[in-house]
Backbone as numpy.savetxt, mean C-alpha at the origin, in Angstrom:
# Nx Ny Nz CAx CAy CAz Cx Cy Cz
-15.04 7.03 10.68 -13.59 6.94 10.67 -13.14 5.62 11.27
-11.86 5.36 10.84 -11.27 3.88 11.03 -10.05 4.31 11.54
-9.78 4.09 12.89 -8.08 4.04 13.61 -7.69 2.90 13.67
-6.56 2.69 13.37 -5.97 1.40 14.01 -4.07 1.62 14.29
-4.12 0.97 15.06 -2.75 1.04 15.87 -1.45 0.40 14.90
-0.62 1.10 15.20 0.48 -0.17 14.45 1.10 -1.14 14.60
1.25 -2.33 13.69 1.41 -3.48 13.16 0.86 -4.18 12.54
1.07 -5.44 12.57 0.52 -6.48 11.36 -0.92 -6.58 11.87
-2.06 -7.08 10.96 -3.21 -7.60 10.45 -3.42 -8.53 9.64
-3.57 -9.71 9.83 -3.37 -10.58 9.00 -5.26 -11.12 8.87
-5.70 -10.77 7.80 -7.14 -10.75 7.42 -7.52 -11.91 6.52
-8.08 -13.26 6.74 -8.54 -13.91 6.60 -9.92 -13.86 5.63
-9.60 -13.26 4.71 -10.88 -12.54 3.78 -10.35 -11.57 3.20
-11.92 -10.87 3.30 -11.51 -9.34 2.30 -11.42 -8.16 3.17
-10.87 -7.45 2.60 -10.54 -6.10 3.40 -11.00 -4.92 2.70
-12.41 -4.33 3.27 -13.17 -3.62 2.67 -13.40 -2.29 3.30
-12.99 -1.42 3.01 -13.25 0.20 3.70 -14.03 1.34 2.51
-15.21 1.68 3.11 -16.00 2.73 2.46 -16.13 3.73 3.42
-15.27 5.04 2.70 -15.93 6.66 3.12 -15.29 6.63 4.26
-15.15 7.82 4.90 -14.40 8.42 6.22 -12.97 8.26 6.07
-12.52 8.39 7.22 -11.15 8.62 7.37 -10.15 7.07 7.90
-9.49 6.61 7.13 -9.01 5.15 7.16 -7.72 5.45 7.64
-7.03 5.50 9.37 -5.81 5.62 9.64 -5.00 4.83 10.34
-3.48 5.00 10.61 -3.10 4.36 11.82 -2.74 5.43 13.12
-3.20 5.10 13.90 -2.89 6.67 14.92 -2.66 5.49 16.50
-1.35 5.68 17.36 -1.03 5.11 18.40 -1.16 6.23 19.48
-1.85 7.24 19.43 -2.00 8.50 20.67 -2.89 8.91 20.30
-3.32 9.51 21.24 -4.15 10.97 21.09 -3.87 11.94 20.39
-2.89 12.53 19.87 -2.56 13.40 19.04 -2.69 13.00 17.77
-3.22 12.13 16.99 -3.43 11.40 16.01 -2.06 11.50 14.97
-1.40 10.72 15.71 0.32 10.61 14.80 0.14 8.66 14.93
1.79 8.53 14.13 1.48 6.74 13.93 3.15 7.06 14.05
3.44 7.06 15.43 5.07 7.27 15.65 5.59 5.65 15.77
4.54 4.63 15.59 5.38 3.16 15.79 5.67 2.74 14.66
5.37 1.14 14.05 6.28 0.93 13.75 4.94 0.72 12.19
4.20 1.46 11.83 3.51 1.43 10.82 2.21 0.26 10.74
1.98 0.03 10.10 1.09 -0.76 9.58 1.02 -1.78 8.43
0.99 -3.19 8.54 1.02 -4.23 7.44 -0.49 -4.83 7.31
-1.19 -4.72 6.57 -2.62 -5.49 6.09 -2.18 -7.08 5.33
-2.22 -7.99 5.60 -1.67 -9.21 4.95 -3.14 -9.75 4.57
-3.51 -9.73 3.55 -5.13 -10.29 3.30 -4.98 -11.63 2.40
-6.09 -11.97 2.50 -6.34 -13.65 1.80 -6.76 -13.15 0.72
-7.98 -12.29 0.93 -8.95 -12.00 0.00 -8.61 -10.80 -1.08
-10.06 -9.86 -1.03 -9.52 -8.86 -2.36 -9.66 -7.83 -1.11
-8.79 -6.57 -1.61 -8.63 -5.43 -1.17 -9.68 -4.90 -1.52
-10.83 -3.57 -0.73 -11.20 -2.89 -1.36 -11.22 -1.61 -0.80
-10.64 -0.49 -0.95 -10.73 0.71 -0.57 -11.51 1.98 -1.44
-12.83 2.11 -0.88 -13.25 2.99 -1.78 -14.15 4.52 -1.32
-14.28 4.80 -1.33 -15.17 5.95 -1.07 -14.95 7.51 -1.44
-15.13 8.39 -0.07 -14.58 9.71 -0.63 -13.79 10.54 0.61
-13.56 9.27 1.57 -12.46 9.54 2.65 -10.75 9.82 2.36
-10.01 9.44 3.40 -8.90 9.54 2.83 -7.64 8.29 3.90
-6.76 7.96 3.24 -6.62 6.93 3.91 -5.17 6.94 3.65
-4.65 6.59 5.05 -3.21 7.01 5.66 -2.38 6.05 6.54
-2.03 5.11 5.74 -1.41 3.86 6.54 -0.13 3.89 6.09
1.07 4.58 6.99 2.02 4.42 6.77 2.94 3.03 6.95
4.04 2.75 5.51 4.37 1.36 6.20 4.85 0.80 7.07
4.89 -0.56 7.24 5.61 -1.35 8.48 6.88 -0.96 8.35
7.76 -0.96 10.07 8.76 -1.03 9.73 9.45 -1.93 10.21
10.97 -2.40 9.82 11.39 -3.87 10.74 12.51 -3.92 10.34
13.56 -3.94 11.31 14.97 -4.26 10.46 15.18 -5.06 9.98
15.79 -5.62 9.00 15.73 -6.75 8.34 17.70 -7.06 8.02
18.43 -8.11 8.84 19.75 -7.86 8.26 19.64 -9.45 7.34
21.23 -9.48 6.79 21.69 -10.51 5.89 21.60 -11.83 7.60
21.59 -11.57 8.47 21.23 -12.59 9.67 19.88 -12.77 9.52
18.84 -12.15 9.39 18.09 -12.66 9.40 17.34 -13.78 8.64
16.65 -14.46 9.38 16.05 -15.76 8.71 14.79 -15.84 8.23
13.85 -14.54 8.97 12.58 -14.68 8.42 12.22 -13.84 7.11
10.73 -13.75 7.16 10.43 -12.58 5.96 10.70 -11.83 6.70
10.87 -10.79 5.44 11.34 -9.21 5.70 10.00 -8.29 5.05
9.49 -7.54 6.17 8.22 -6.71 5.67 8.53 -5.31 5.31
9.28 -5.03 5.71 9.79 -3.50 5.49 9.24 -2.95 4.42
8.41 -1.73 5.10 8.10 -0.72 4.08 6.27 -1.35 3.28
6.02 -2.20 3.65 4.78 -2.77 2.92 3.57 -2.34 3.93
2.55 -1.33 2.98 1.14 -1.42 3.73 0.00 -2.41 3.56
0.14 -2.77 2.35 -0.67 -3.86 1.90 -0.21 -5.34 1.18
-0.24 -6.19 1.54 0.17 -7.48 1.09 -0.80 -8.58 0.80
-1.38 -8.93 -0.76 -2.17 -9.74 -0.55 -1.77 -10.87 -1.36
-1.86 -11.64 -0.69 -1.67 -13.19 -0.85 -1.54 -13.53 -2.17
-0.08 -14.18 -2.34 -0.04 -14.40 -3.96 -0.44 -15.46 -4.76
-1.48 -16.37 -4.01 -2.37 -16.92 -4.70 -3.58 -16.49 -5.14
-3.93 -15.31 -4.72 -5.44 -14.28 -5.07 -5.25 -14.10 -6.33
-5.78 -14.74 -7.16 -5.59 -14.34 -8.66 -6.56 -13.60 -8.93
-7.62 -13.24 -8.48 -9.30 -12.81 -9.00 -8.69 -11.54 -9.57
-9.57 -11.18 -10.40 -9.55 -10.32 -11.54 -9.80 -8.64 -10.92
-10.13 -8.75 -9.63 -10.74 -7.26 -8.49 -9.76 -7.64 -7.38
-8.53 -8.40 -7.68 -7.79 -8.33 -6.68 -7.21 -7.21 -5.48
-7.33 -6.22 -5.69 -7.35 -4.63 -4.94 -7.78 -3.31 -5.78
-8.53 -2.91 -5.23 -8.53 -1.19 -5.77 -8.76 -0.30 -4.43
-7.94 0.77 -5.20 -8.18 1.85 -4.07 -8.84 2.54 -4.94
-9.88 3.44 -4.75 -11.04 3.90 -5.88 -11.53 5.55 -5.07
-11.28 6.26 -5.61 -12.41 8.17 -5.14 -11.72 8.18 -4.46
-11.23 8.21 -3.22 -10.81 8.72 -2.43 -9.96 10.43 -2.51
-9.95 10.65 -1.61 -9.42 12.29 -1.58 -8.01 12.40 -1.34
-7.78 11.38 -0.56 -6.00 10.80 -0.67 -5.30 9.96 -0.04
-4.38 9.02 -0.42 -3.59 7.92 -0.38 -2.67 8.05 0.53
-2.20 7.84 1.35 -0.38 7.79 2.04 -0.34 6.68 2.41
0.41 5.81 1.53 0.75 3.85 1.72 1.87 3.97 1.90
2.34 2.84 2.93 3.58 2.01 1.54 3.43 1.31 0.62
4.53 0.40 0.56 4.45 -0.41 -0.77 2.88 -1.13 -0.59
2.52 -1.31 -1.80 1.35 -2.25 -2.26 2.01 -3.71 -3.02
1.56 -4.64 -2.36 1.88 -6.02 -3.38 0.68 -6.47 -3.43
-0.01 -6.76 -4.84 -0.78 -7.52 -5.21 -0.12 -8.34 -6.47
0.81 -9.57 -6.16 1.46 -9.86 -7.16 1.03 -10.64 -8.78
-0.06 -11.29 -7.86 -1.00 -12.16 -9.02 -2.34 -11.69 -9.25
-2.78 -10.36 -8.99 -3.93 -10.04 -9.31 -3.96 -8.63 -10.19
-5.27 -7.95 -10.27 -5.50 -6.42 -10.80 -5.25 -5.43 -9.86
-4.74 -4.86 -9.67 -4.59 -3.60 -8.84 -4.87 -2.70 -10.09
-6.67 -1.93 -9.33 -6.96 -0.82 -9.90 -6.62 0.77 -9.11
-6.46 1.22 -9.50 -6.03 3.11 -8.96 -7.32 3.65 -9.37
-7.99 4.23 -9.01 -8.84 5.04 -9.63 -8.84 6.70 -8.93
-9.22 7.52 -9.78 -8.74 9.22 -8.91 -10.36 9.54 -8.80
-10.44 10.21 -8.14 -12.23 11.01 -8.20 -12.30 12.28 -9.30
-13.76 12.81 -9.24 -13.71 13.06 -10.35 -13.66 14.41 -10.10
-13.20 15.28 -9.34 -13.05 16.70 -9.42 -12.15 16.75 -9.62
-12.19 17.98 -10.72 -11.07 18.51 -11.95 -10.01 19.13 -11.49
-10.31 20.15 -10.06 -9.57 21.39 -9.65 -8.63 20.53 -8.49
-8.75 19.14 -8.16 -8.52 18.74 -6.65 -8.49 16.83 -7.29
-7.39 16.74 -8.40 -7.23 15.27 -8.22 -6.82 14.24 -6.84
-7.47 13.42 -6.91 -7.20 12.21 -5.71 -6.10 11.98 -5.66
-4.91 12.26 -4.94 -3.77 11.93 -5.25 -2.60 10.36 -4.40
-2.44 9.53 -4.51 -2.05 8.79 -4.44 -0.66 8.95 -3.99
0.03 8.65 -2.85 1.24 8.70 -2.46 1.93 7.54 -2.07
2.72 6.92 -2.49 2.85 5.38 -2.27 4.64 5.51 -2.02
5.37 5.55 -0.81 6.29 5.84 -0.31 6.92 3.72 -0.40
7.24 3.63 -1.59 8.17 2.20 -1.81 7.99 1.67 -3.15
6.54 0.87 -3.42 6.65 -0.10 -4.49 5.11 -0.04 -4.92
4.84 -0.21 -6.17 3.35 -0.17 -6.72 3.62 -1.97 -7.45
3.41 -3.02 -6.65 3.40 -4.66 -7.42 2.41 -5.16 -7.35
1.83 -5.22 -9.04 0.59 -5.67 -9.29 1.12 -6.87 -10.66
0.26 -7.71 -10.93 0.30 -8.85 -12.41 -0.36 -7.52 -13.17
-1.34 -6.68 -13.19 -1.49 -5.97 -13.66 -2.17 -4.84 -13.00
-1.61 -3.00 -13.37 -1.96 -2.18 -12.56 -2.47 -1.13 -13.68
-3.87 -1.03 -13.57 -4.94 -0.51 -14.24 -5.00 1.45 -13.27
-4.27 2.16 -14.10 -4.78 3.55 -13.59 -5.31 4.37 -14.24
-6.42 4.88 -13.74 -7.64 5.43 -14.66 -8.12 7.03 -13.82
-9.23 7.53 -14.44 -9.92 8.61 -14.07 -8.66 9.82 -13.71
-8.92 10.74 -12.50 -8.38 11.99 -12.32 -7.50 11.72 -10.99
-6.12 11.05 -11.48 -5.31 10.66 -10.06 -4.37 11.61 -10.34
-3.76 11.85 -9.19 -1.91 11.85 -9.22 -1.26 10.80 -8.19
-0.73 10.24 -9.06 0.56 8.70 -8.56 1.79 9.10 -8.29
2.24 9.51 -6.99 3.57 9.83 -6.85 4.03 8.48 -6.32
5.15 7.99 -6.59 5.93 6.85 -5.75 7.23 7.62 -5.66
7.50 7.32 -3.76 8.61 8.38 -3.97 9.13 6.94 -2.78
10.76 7.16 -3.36 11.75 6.91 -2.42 11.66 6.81 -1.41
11.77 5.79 -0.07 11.86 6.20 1.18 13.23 6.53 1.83
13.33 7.73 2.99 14.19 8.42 3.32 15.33 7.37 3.50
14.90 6.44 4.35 15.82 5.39 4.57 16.60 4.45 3.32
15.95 4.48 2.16 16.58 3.70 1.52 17.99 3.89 1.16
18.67 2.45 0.80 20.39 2.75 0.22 20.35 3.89 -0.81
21.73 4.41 -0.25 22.40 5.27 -1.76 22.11 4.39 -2.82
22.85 3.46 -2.86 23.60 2.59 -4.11 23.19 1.31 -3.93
22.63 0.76 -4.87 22.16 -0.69 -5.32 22.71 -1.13 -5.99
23.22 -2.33 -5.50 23.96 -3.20 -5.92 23.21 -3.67 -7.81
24.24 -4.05 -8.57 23.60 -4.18 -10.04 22.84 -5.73 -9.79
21.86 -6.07 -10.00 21.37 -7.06 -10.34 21.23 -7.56 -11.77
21.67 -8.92 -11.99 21.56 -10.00 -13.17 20.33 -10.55 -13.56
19.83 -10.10 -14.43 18.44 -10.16 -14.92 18.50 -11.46 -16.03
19.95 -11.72 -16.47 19.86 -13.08 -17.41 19.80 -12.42 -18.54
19.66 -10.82 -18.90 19.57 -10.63 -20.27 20.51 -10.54 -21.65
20.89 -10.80 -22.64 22.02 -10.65 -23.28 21.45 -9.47 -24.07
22.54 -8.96 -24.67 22.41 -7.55 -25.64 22.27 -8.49 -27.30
């Protein structure tokens, strides 16, 4: 098993986890009551095995004052010059609880394990951003809303004409 506390990680390489239990836990009671977890990698993601892995996202207020990046809500962030073709997969595992995933210029693969009665299920509480997102085998992909988000979004101008 893998604990780690919450906040940023900024990984200079690849970020590779096989089998056991992949979490963020700040107590003894194994909860992640801070402020989540951000993985910022250079390299390729790889999460694979037949553990289960539970990194809830960062959190950070972010107003129209602010000047820096805004991380909110992201568990994984990898560098948007990583173009390689294995740019992240999360692969078998028994189950997912992320936030958002950005892999903007690479493959983000999903893969589910292969028991029929008990798909791998994938829970991704924000954003699934991949150049391309390859989902295969026996998953379930929920992306759900986070509690916090706005009612109402403003319309955005995409440039398109009818």
């Amino acid at each position: 098993d893998i604990n780690v506390e919450p906040g940023i990680y900024y990984i200079d390489g690849d970020l590779d986890v096989s089998g056991g239990y992949f979490k963020c836990m700040d107590s003894a009671t194994d909860t992640c009551s801070g402020t989540g977890v951000l993985f910022y990698v250079t390299g390729v993601i790889s999460l694979n095995g037949n553990g289960q892995i539970d990194i809830p996202a960062y959190r950070q207020t972010c107003t129209s004052y602010y000047t820096g990046d805004c991380w909110d809500g992201l568990s994984f962030w990898q560098v948007g010059g990583n173009t390689q073709n294995d740019g992240a997969t999360f692969n078998g595992t028994s189950g997912i609880e992320v936030g958002t995933i950005y892999v903007p210029n690479a493959l983000l693969n999903m893969n589910g394990n292969a028991n029929n009665s008990d798909p791998g299920t994938i829970q991704v509480t924000g954003l699934v951003i991949g150049k391309v997102v390859d989902l295969s085998g026996n998953l379930s992909l929920n992306i759900v809303v986070p509690l916090d988000a706005p009612d109402v979004l403003s319309a955005v101008d995409l440039g398109l004409e009818k």
